[in-house]
Short mmCIF file of C-alpha atoms in Angstrom, two decimals:
data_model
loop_
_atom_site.label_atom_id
_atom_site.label_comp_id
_atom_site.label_asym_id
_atom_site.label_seq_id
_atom_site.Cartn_x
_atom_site.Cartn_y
_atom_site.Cartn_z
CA UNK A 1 -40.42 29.86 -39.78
CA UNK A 2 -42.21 33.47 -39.13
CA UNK A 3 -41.43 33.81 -43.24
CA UNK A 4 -43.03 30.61 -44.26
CA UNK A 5 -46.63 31.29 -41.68
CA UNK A 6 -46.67 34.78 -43.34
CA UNK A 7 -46.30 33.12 -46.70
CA UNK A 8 -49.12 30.41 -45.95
CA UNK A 9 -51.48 33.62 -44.37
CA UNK A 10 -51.23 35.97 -47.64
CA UNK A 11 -51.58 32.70 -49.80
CA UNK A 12 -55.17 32.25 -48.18
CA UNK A 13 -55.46 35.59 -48.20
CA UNK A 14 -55.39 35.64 -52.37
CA UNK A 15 -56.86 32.12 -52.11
CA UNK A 16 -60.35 33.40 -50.26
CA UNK A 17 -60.67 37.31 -51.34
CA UNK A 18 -61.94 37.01 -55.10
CA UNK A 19 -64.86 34.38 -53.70
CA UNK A 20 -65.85 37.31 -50.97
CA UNK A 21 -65.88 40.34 -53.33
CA UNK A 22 -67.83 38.18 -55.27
CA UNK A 23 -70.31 37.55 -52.53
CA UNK A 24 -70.04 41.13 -51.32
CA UNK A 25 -71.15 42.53 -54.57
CA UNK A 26 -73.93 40.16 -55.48
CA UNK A 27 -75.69 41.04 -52.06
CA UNK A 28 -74.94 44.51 -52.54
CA UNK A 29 -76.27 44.14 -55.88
CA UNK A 30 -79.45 42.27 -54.08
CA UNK A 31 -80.39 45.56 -52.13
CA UNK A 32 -78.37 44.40 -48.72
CA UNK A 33 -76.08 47.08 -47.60
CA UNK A 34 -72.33 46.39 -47.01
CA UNK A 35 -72.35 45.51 -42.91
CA UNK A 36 -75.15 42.64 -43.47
CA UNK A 37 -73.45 41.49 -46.84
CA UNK A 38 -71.03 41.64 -44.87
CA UNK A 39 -72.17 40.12 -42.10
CA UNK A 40 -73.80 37.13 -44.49
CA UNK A 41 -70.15 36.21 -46.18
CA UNK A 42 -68.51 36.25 -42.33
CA UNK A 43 -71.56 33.43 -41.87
CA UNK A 44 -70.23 31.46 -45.27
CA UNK A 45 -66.48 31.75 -44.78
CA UNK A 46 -64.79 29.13 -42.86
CA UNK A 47 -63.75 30.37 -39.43
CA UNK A 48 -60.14 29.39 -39.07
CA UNK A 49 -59.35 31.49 -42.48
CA UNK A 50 -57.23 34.30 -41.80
CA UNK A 51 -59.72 36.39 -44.03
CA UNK A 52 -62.62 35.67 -42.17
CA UNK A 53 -60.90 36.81 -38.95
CA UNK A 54 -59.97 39.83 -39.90
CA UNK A 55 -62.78 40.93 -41.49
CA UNK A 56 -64.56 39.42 -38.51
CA UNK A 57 -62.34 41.97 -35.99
CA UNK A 58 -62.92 44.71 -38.96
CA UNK A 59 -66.83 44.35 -37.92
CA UNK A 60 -66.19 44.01 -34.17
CA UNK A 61 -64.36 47.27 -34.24
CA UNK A 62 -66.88 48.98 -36.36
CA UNK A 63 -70.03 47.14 -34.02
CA UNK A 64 -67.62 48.78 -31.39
CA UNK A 65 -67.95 52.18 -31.95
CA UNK A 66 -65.14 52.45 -34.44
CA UNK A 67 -65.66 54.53 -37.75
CA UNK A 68 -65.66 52.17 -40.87
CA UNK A 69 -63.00 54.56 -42.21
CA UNK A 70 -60.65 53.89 -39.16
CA UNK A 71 -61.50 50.71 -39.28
CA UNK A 72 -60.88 49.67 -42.65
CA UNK A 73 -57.77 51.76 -42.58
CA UNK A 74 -56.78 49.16 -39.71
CA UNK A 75 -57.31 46.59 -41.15
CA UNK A 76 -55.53 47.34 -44.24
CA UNK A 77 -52.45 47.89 -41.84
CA UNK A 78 -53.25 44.55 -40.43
CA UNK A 79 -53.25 42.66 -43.41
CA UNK A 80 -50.63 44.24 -45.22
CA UNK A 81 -51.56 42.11 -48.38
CA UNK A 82 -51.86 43.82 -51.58
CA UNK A 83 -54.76 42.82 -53.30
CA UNK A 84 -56.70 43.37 -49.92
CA UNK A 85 -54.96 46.63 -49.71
CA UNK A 86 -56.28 47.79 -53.21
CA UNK A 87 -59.58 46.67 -52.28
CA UNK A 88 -59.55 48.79 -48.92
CA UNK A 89 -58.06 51.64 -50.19
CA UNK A 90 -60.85 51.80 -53.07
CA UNK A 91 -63.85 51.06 -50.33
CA UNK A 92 -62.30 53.84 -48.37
CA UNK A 93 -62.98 56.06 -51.42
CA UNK A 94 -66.08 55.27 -51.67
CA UNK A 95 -66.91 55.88 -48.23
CA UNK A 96 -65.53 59.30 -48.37
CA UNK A 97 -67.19 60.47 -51.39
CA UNK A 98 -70.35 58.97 -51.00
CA UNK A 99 -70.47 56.81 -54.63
CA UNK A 100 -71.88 53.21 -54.49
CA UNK A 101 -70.72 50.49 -53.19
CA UNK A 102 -71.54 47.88 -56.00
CA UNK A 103 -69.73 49.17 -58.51
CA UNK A 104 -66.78 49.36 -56.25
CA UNK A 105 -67.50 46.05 -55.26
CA UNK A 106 -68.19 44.33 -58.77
CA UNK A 107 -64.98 46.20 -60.17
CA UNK A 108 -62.83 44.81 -57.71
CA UNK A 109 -63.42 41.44 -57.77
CA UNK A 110 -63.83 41.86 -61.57
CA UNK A 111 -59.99 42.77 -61.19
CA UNK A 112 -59.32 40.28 -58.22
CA UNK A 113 -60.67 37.81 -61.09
CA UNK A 114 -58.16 38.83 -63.96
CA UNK A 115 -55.48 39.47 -61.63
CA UNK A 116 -55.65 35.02 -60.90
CA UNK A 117 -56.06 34.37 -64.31
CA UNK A 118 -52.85 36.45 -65.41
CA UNK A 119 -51.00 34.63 -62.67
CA UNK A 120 -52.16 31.57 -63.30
CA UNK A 121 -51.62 32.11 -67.02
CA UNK A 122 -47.92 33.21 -65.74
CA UNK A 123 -47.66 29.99 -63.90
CA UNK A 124 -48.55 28.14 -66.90
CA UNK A 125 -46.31 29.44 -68.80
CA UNK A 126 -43.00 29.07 -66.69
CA UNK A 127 -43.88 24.91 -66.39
CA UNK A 128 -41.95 23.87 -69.54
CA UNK A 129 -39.15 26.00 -68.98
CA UNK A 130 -39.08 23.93 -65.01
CA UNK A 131 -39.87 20.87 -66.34
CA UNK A 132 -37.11 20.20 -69.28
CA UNK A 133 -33.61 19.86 -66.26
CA UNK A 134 -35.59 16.75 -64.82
CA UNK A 135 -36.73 15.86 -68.31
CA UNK A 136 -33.24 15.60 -69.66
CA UNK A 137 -31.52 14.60 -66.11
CA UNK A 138 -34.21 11.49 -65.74
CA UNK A 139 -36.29 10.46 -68.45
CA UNK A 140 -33.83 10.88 -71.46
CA UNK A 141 -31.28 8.37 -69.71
CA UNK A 142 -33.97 5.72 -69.05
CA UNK A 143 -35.22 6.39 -72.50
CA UNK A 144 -32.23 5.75 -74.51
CA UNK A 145 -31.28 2.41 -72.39
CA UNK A 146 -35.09 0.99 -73.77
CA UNK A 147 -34.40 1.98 -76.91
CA UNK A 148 -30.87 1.61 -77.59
CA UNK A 149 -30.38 -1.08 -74.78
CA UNK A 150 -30.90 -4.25 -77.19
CA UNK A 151 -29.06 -2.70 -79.94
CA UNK A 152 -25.87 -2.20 -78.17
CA UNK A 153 -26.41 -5.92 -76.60
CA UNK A 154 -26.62 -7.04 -80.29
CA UNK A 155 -23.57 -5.31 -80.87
CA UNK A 156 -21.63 -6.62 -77.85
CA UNK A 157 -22.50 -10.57 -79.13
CA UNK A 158 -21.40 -9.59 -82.43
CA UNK A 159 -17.62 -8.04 -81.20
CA UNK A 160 -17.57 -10.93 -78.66
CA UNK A 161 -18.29 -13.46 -81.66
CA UNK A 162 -15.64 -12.01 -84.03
CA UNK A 163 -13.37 -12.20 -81.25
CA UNK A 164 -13.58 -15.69 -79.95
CA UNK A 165 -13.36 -16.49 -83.70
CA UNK A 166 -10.43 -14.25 -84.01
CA UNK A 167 -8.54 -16.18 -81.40
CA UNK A 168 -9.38 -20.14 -82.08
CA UNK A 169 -7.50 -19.30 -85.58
CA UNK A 170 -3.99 -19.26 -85.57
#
């Protein structure tokens, strides 16, 4: 059970973060600076998302007192996801050297982006290979009784016919 919640929570996890790092770095690229982008996308994701509350805690830590360092190094224990991790560990970077943020942000979700498509393109790949057991197990049978059904009931009339004729001779 505990397997199959995590499993659902790092699914919406990959599901929601390419959208925000999208968002994130077209505000950034719009002037605002990360906490109000960041505060804008916590305003457009949908509350229950596990995404949203995190980075929703991430911002009460750091409205808290916290240092965004610690506090994205938090989170990213948190989460535990990946992706997200990437994404922290490459904000965290950026923090400590002092580079912009948009270009962080834009190559991330950039990558985020490709990252879906490979899978996806994975995925896409694998469904023939999946699909051909039931294929053969239960289409092929009902297949070959449509087409082959009236021949062999031709046949059958025709041994049943030389046989009846077989017998009434002596």
């Amino acid at each position: 059970y505990v397997r199959a919640v995590r499993r659902r929570r790092v699914a919406r996890f990959e599901e929601d973060l390419p959208l925000t790092l999208d968002l994130l770095a077209t505000l950034a690229e719009a002037g605002l600076g990360f906490d109000a982008g960041l505060d804008r996308v916590l305003g457009a994701l949908t509350p229950g998302r596990p995404l949203a509350q995190e980075l929703g805690a991430f911002q009460a830590e750091v409205l808290g007192g916290r240092g965004r360092v610690a506090a994205l190094r938090r989170l990213s224990r948190r989460v535990d996801v990946l992706p997200f991790t990437v994404f922290i560990s490459a904000l965290v970077q950026t923090e400590q050297t002092g580079a912009g943020v948009v270009d962080v942000l834009r190559r991330q979700a950039e990558d985020m982006r490709n990252r879906r498509r490979e899978q996806a393109t994975a995925f896409a790949m694998a469904l023939p290979v999946k699909l051909l057991f039931p294929l053969v197990i239960c289409f092929l049978p009902g297949l070959f009784a449509v087409t082959l059904g009236p021949t062999f009931y031709q046949f059958f009339q025709a041994a049943d016919a030389v046989l009846k004729t077989g017998r009434g001779t002596p």
